[in-house]
Short mmCIF file of C-alpha atoms and ligand atoms in Angstrom, two decimals:
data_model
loop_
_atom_site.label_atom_id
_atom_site.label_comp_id
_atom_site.label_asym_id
_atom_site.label_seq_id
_atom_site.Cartn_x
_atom_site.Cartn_y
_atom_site.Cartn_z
CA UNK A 1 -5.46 -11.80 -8.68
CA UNK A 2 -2.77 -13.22 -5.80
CA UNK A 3 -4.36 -12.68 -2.18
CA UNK A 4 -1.48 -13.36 0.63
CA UNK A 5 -4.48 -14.50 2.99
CA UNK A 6 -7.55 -14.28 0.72
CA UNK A 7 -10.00 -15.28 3.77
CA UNK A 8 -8.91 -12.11 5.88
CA UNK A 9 -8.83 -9.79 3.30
CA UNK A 10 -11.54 -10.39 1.29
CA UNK A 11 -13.92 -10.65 4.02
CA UNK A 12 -17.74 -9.41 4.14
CA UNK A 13 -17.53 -6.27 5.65
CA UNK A 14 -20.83 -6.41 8.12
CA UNK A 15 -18.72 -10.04 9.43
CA UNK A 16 -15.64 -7.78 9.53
CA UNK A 17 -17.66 -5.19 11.60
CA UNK A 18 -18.90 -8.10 13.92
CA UNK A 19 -14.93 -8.87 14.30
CA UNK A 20 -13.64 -5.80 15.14
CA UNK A 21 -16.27 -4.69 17.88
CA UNK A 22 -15.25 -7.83 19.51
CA UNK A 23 -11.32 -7.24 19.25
CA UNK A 24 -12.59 -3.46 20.53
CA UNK A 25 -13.95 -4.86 23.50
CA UNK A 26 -11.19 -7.38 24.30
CA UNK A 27 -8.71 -4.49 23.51
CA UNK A 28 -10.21 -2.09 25.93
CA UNK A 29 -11.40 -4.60 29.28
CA UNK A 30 -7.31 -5.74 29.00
CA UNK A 31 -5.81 -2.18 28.98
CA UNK A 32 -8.85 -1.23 31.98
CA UNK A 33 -7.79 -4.12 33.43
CA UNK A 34 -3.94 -4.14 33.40
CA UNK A 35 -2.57 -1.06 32.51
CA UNK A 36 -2.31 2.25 35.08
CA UNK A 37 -2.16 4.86 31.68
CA UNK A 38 -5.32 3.56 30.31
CA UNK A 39 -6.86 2.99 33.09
CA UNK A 40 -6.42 6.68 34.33
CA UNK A 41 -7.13 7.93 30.80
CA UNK A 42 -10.65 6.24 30.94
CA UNK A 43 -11.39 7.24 34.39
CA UNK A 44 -10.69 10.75 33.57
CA UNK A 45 -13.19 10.56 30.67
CA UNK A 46 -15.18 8.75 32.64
CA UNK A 47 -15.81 5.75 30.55
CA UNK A 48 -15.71 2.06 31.14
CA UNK A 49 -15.19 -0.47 29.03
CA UNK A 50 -18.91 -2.09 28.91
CA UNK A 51 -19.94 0.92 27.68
CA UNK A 52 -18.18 -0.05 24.18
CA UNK A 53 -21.51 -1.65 22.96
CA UNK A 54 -21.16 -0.84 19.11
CA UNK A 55 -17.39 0.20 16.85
CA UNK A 56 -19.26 3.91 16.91
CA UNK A 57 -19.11 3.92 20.92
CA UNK A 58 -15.34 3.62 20.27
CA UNK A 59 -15.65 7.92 20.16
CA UNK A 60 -16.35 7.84 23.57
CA UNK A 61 -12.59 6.86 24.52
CA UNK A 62 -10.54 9.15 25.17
CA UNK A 63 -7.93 10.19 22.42
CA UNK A 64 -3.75 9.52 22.99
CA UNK A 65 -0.71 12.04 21.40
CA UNK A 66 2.80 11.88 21.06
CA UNK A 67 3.20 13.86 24.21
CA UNK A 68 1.87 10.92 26.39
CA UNK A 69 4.18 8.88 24.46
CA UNK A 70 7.36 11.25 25.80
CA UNK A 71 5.93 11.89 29.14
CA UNK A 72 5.97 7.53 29.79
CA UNK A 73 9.58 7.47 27.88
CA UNK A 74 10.98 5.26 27.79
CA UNK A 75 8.90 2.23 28.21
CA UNK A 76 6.23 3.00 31.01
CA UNK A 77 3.45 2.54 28.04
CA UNK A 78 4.27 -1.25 27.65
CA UNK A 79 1.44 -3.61 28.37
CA UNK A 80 3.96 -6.44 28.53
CA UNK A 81 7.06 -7.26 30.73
CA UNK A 82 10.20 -6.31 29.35
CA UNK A 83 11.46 -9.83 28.71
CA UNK A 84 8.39 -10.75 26.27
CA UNK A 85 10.00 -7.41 24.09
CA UNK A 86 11.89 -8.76 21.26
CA UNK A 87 13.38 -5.26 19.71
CA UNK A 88 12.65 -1.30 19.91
CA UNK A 89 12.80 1.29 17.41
CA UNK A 90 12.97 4.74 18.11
CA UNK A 91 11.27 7.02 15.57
CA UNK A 92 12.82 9.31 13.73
CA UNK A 93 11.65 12.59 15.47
CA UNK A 94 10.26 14.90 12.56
CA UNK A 95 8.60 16.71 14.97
CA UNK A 96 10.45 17.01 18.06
CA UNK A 97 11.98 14.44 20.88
CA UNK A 98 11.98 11.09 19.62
CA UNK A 99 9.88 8.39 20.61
CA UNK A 100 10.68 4.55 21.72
CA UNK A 101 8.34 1.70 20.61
CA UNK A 102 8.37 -1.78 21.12
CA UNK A 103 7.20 -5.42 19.57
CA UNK A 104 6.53 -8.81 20.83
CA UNK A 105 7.62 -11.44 18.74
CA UNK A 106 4.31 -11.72 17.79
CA UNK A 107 3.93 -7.46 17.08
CA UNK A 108 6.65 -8.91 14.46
CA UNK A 109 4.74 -11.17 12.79
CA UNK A 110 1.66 -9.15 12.23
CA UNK A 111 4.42 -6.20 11.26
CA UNK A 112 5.41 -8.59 8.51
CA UNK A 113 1.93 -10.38 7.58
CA UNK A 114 0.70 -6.46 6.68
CA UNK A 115 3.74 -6.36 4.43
CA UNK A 116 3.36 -9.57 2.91
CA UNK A 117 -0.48 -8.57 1.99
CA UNK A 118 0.50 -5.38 1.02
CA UNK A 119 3.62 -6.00 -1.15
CA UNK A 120 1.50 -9.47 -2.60
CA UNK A 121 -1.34 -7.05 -3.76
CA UNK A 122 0.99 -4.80 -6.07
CA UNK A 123 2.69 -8.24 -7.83
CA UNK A 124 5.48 -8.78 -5.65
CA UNK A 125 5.82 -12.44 -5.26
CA UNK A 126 8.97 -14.97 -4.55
CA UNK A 127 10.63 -14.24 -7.95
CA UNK A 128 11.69 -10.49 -7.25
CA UNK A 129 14.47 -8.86 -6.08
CA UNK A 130 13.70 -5.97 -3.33
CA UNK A 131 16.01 -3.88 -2.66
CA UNK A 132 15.57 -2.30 0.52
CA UNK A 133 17.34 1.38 0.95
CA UNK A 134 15.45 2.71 3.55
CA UNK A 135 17.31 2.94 6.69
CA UNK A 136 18.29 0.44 8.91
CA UNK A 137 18.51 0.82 12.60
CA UNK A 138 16.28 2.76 14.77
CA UNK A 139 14.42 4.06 12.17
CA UNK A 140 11.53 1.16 11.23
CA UNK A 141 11.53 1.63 7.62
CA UNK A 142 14.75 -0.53 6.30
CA UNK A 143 14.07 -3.52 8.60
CA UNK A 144 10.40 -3.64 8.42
CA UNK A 145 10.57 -3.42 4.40
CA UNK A 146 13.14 -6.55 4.62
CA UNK A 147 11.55 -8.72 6.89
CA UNK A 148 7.89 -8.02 5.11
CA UNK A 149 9.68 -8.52 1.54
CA UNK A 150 11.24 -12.46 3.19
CA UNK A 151 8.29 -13.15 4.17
CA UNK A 152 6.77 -12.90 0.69
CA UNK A 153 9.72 -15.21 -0.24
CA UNK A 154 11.37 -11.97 -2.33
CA UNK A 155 15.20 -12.19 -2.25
CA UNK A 156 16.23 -8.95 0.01
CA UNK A 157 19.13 -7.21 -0.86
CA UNK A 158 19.60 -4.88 2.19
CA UNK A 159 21.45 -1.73 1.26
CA UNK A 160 20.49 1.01 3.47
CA UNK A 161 20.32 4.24 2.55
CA UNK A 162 23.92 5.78 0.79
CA UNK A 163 26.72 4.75 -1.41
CA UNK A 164 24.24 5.49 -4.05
CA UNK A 165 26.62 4.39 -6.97
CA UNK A 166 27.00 1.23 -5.63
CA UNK A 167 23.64 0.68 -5.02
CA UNK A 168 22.82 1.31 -8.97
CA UNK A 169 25.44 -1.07 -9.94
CA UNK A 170 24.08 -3.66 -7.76
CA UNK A 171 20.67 -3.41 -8.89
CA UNK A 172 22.21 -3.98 -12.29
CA UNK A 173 24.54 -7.10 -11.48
CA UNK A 174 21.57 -8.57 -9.04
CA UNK A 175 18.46 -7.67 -11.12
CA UNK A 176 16.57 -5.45 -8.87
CA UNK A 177 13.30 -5.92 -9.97
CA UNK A 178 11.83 -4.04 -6.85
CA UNK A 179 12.96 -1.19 -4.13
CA UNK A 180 12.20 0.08 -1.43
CA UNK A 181 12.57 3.87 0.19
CA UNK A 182 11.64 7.42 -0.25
CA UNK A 183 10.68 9.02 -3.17
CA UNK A 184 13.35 11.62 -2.59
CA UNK A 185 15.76 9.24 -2.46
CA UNK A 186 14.43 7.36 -5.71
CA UNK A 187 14.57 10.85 -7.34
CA UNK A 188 18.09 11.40 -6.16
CA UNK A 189 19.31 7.65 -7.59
CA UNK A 190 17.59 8.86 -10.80
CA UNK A 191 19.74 11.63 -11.06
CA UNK A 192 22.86 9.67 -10.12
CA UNK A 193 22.34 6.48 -12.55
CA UNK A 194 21.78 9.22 -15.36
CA UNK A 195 24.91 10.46 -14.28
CA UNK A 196 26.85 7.46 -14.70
CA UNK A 197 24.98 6.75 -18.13
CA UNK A 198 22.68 4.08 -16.69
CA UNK A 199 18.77 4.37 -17.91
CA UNK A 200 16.88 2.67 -15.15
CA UNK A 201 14.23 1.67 -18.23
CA UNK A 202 16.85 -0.16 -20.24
CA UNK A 203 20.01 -0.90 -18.39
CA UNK A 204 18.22 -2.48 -15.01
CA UNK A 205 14.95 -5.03 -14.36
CA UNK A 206 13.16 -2.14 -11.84
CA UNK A 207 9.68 -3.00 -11.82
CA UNK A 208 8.44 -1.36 -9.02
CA UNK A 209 9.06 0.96 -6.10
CA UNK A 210 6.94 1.46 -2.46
CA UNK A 211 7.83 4.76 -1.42
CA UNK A 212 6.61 6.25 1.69
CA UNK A 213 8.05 8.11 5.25
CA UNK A 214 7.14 11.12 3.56
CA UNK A 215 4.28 12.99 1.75
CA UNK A 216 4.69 12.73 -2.08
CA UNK A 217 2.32 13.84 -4.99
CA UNK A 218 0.52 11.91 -8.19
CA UNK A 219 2.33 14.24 -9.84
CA UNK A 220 5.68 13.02 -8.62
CA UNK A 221 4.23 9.53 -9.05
CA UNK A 222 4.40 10.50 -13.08
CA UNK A 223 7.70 12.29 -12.49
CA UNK A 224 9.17 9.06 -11.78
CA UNK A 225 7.23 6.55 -13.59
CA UNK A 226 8.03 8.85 -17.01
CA UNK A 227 11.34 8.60 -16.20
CA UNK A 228 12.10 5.17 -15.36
CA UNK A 229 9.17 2.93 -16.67
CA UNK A 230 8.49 1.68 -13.30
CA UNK A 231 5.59 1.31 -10.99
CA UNK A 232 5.16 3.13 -7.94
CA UNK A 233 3.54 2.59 -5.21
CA UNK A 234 2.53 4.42 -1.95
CA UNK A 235 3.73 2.69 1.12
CA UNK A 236 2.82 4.44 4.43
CA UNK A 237 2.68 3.72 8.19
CA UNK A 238 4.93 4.95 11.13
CA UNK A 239 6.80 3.66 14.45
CA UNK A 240 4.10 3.73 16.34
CA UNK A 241 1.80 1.69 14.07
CA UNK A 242 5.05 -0.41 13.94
CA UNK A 243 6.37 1.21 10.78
CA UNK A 244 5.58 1.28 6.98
CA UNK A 245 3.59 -1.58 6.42
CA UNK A 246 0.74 -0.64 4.25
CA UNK A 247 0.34 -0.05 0.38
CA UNK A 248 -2.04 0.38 -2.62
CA UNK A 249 -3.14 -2.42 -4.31
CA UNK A 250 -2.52 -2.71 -8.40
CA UNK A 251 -5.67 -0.50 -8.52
CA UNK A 252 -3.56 2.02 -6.93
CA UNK A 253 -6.58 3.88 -5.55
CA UNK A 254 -5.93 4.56 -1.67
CA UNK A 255 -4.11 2.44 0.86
CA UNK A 256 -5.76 -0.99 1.71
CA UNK A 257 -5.89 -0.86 5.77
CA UNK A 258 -6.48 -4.42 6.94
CA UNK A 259 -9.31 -4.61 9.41
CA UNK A 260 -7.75 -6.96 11.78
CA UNK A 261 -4.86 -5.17 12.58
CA UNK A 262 -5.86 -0.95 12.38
CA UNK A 263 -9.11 0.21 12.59
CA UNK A 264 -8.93 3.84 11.34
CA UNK A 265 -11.43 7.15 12.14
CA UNK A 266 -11.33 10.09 10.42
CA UNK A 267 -11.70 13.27 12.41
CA UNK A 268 -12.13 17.22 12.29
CA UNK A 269 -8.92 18.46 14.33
CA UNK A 270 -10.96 21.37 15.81
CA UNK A 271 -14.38 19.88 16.93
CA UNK A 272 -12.89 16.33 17.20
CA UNK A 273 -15.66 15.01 15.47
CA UNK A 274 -15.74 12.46 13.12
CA UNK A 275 -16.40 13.51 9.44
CA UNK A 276 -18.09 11.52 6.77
CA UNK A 277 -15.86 9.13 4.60
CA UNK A 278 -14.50 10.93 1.78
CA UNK A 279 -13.89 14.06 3.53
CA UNK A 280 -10.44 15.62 4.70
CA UNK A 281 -9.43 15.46 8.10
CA UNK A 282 -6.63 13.93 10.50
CA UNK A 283 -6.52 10.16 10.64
CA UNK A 284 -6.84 8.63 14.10
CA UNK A 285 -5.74 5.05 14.92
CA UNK A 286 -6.52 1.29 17.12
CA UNK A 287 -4.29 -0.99 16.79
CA UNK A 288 -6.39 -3.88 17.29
CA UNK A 289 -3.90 -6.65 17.94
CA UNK A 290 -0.65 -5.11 19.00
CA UNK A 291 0.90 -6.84 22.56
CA UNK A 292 4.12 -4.67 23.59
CA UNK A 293 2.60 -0.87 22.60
CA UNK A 294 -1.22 -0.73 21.70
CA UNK A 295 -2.80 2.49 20.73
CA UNK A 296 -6.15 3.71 20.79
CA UNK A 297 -7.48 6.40 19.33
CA UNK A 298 -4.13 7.81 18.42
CA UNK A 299 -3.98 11.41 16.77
CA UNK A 300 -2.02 10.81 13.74
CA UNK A 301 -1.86 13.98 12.68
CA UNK A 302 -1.83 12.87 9.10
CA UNK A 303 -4.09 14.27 6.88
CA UNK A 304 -5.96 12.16 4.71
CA UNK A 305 -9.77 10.71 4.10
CA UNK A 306 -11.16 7.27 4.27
CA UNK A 307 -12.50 5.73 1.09
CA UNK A 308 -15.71 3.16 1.70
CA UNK A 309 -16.09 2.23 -2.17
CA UNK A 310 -15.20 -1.01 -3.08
CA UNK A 311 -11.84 -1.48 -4.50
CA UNK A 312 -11.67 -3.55 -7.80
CA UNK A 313 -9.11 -5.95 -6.59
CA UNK A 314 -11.48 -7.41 -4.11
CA UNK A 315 -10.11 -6.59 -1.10
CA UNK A 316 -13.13 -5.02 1.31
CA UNK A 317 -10.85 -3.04 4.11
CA UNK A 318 -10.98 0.31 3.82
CA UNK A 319 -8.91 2.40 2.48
CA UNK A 320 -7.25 5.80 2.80
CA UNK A 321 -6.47 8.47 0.94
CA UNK A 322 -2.94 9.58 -0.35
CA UNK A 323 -1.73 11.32 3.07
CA UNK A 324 -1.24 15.50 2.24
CA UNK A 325 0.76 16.44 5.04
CA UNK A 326 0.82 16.50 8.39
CA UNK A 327 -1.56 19.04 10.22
CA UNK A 328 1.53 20.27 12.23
CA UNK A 329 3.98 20.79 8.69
CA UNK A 330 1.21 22.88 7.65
CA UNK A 331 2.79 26.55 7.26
CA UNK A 332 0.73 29.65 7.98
CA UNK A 333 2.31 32.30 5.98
CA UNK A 334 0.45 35.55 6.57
CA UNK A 335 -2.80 34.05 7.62
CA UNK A 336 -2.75 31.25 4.41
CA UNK A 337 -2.48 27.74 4.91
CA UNK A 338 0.66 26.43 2.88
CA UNK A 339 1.32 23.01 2.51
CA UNK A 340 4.93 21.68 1.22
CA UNK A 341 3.10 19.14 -0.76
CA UNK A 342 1.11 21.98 -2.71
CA UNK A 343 4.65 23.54 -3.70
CA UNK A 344 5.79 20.30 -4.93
CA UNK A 345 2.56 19.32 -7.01
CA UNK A 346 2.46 22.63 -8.70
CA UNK A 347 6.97 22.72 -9.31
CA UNK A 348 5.88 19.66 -11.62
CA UNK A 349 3.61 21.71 -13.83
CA UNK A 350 6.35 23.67 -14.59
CA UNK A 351 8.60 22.24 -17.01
CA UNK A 352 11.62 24.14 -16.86
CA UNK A 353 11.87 23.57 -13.02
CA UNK A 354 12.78 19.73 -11.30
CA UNK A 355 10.84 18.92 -8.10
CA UNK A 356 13.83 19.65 -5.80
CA UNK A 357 13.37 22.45 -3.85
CA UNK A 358 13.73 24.17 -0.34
CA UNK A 359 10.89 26.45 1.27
CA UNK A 360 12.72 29.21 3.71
CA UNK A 361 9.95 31.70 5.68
CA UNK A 362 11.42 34.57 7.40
CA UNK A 363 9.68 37.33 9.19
CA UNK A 364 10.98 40.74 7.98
CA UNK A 365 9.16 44.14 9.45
CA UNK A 366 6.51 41.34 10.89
CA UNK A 367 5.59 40.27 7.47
CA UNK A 368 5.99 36.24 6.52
CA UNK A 369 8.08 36.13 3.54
CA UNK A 370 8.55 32.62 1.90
CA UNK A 371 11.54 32.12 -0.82
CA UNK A 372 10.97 29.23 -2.74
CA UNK A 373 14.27 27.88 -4.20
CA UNK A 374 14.29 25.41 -7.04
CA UNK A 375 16.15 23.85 -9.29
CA UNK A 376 16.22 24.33 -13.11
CA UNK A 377 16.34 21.36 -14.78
CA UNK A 378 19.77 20.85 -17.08
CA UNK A 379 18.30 21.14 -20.66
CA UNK A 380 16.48 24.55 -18.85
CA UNK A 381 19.70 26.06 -17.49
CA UNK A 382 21.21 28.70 -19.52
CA UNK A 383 23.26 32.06 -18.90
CA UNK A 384 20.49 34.46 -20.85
CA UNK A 385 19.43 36.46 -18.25
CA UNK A 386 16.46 37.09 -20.25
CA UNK A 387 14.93 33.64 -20.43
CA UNK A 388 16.29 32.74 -16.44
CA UNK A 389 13.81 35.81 -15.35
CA UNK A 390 11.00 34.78 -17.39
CA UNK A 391 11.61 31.52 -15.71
CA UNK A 392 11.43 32.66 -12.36
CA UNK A 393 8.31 34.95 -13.54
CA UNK A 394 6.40 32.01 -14.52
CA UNK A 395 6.88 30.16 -11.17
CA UNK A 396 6.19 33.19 -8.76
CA UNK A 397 3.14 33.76 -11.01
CA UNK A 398 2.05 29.56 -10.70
CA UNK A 399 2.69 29.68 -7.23
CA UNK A 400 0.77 32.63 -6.50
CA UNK A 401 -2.06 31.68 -8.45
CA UNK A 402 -2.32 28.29 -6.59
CA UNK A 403 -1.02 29.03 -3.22
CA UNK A 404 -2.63 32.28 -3.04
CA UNK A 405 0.42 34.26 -1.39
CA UNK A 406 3.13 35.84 -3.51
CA UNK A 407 6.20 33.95 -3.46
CA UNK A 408 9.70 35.16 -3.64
CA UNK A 409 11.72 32.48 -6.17
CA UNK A 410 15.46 31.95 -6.57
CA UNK A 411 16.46 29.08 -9.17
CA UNK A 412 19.53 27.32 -8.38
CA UNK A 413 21.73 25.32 -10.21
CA UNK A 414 20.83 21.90 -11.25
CA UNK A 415 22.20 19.20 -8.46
CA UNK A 416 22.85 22.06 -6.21
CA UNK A 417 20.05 21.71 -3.43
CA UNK A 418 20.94 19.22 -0.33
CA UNK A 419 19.92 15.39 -1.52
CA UNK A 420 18.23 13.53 0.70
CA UNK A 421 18.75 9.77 1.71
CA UNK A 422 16.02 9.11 3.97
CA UNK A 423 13.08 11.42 5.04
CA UNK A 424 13.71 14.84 2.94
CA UNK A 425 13.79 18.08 4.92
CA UNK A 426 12.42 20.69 2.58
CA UNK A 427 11.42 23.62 5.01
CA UNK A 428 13.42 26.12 7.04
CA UNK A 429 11.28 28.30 9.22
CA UNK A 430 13.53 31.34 10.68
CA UNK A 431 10.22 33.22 11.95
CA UNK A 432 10.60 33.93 15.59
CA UNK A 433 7.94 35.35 17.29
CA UNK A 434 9.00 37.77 20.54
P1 ADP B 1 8.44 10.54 12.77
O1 ADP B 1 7.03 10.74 13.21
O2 ADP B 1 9.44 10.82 13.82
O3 ADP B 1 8.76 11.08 11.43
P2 ADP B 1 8.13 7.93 11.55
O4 ADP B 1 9.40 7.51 10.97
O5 ADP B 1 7.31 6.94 12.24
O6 ADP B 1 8.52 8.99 12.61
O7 ADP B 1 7.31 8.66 10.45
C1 ADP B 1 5.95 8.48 10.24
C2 ADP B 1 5.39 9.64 9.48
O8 ADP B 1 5.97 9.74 8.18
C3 ADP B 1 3.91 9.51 9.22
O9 ADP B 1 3.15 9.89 10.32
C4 ADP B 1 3.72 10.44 8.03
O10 ADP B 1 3.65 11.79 8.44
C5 ADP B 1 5.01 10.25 7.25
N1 ADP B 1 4.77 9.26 6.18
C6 ADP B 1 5.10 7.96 6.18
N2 ADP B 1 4.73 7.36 5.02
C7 ADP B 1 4.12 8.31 4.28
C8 ADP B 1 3.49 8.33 2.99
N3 ADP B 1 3.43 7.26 2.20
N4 ADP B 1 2.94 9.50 2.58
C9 ADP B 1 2.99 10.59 3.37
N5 ADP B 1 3.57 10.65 4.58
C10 ADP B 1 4.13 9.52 5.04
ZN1 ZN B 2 -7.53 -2.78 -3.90
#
């Protein structure tokens, strides 16, 4: 087993507990001390920072959302002076305005050490390629992949996102052994190699793949590792944790969260309670360590649990669950909770259907109606009416059996849904409410 700082990550965990209440403390007196937001935050709530006795006191801080992040735009949330800020990002605004973080050299380093843990506890070491086709730029995916996959010693080969041919051919003439970016993007190159005749299993070295920067299912885990013969592996974080930074181990049982750089909580959105490990609920966030743009307490909005179990590989963090959604891209479609995730995971029961697919809700005669459309796979496609309706039958009945609402389905052609290079954008809500 190959440990990129064994001593860290393998700690005791009542030593690791000792640890972290004292980065807690150190955290909070600074931000009392030197910084007006947090410093009005805690007033408000009307705790100081001695009363952080124990981690548990850490509840009695007050939480932080995106919206403080837009209301101090652009860099009023700093802790440091501009000068000691080595590079921003600006994230890629799923959810509305974007928002601007920034990194210290050393906010870098610890950017990359995660990586280099992460990416050393699924096998990557300095013999593989990575090939990195996230995006570059503001978004933090393509140069926090790279710079986490030279620190390992990997050989990068930066692509980006696009040109997708080229891309396959280089993986061939380079021997890719590893890549980097979203699953829908992975899917999409799948599609595109078979295309050009290329079988990922037998005409490249593809090893393994760390997709993340968007929710994806076990089921399109198997989707892809049928197809190619590869490994994959979930890779999740987001700007303001830095970026993607943190993976499953070879155990591939929940995300490893190192202890000395996130501590994570687990809460109830409504009562804002914490619930017990193991149970659902929206992930919350410290960063312990980070100089330019700390966080505490951040709402996430991510849904996920935290796993306490020990994981086989040895590593004693904890870990969290395989992230569901966000709570705000949860749809409400008449009163039901739908998730785009639940769509996806129960399009790959269905064999006649491929996982690409586009959600549209509309409000007709103030009833939600949701149209799923999906495409039919090529060796399902045919011009018998008969067999295209029974089809469509079969998902409307699947989906209304699992989602619980009936579904309106429309199968499309295979290849002719919108691909998606980067994050995918699978749901168009028309509903307007005067
Ligand atoms: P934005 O919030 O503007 O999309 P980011 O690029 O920082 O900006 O995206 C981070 C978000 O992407 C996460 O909060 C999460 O919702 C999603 N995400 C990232 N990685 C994963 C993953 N492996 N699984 C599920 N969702 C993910
Ligand atoms: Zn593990």
């Amino acid at each position: 087993m190959a440990y990129w700082n064994k001593e860290i990550e393998c700690m005791p965990p009542e030593r690791i507990k000792e640890l972290q209440l004292d980065m807690l403390q150190k955290l909070i007196a600074n931000l009392y001390e030197k910084n007006q937001f947090y410093r009005n935050k805690m007033v408000q709530k009307g705790v100081k920072p001695e009363d952080i006795k124990t981690l548990e006191d850490i509840t009695k801080l007050p939480f932080m959302y995106k919206q403080d992040l837009r209301d101090n735009y652009p860099t009023k949330m700093f802790t440091v002076p501009l000068n000691d800020v080595v590079r921003f990002h600006v994230s890629s605004g799923t959810t509305g305005k974007p928002t601007l973080v920034g990194y210290t050299r050393n906010d870098l380093d610890y950017w990359s050490e995660a990586l280099a843990r992460s990416l050393t506890s699924c096998g990557v070491t300095d013999e593989d390629v990575m090939q990195v086709s996230y995006g570059y730029g503001l978004f933090t995916g393509g140069l926090g992949a790279h710079y986490g996959a030279e620190k390992v010693g990997a050989t990068v080969l930066p692509t980006g996102t696009g040109n997708t041919e080229r891309q396959i051919e280089l993986m061939q003439d380079l021997g890719v052994t590893a890549i980097a970016c979203t699953p829908s993007y992975l899917i999409h190159m799948i599609d595109v190699a078979r295309e050009k005749g290329v079988d990922i299993r037998k005409d490249t070295k593809l090893k393994r793949a760390f997709l993340g920067a968007e929710p994806w299912t076990e089921g399109m885990r198997k989707h892809i590792e049928d197809a190619t013969g590869i490994k994959a592996y979930d890779i999740y974080g987001m700007s303001e944790m830095a970026g993607p930074m943190y993976t499953e181990c070879e155990e591939r049982n929940g995300i490893h969260i190192p202890w000395d750089i996130m501590y994570v909580e687990v809460i109830d959105p409504e009562t804002e309670q914490p619930v017990p490990a193991g149970q659902k609920g929206e992930l919350v966030v410290t960063m312990l360590r980070k100089e330019a743009f700390p966080l505490v307490r951040y709402r996430v909005k991510d849904i996920t649990n935290v796993i306490l179990e020990p994981c086989k590989c040895g590593r004693t963090s904890v870990r969290i669950a395989r992230i569901t959604g966000r709570t705000d891209d949860m749809l409400i479609i008449r009163g039901i909770n739908v998730f785009p995730s639940q769509v996806e995971h129960t399009l790959l029961q269905i064999p006649e259907v491929s996982a690409s697919y586009m959600i549209i809700v509309d409000r007709i005669n103030s009833l939600d109606v949701m149209t799923l459309q999906v495409e039919l796979k090529p060796e399902a496609f045919s011009d018998k009416v008969e067999e295209m309706t029974a089809v469509k039958k079969r998902v409307e009945y699947e989906m209304k059996k699992y989602l619980n609402i009936a579904v309106k389905v429309e199968l499309k052609e295979p290849g002719s849904l919108p691909r998606f290079e980067g994050k995918s954008k699978r749901v168009i809500d028309r509903r307007t409410y005067e």
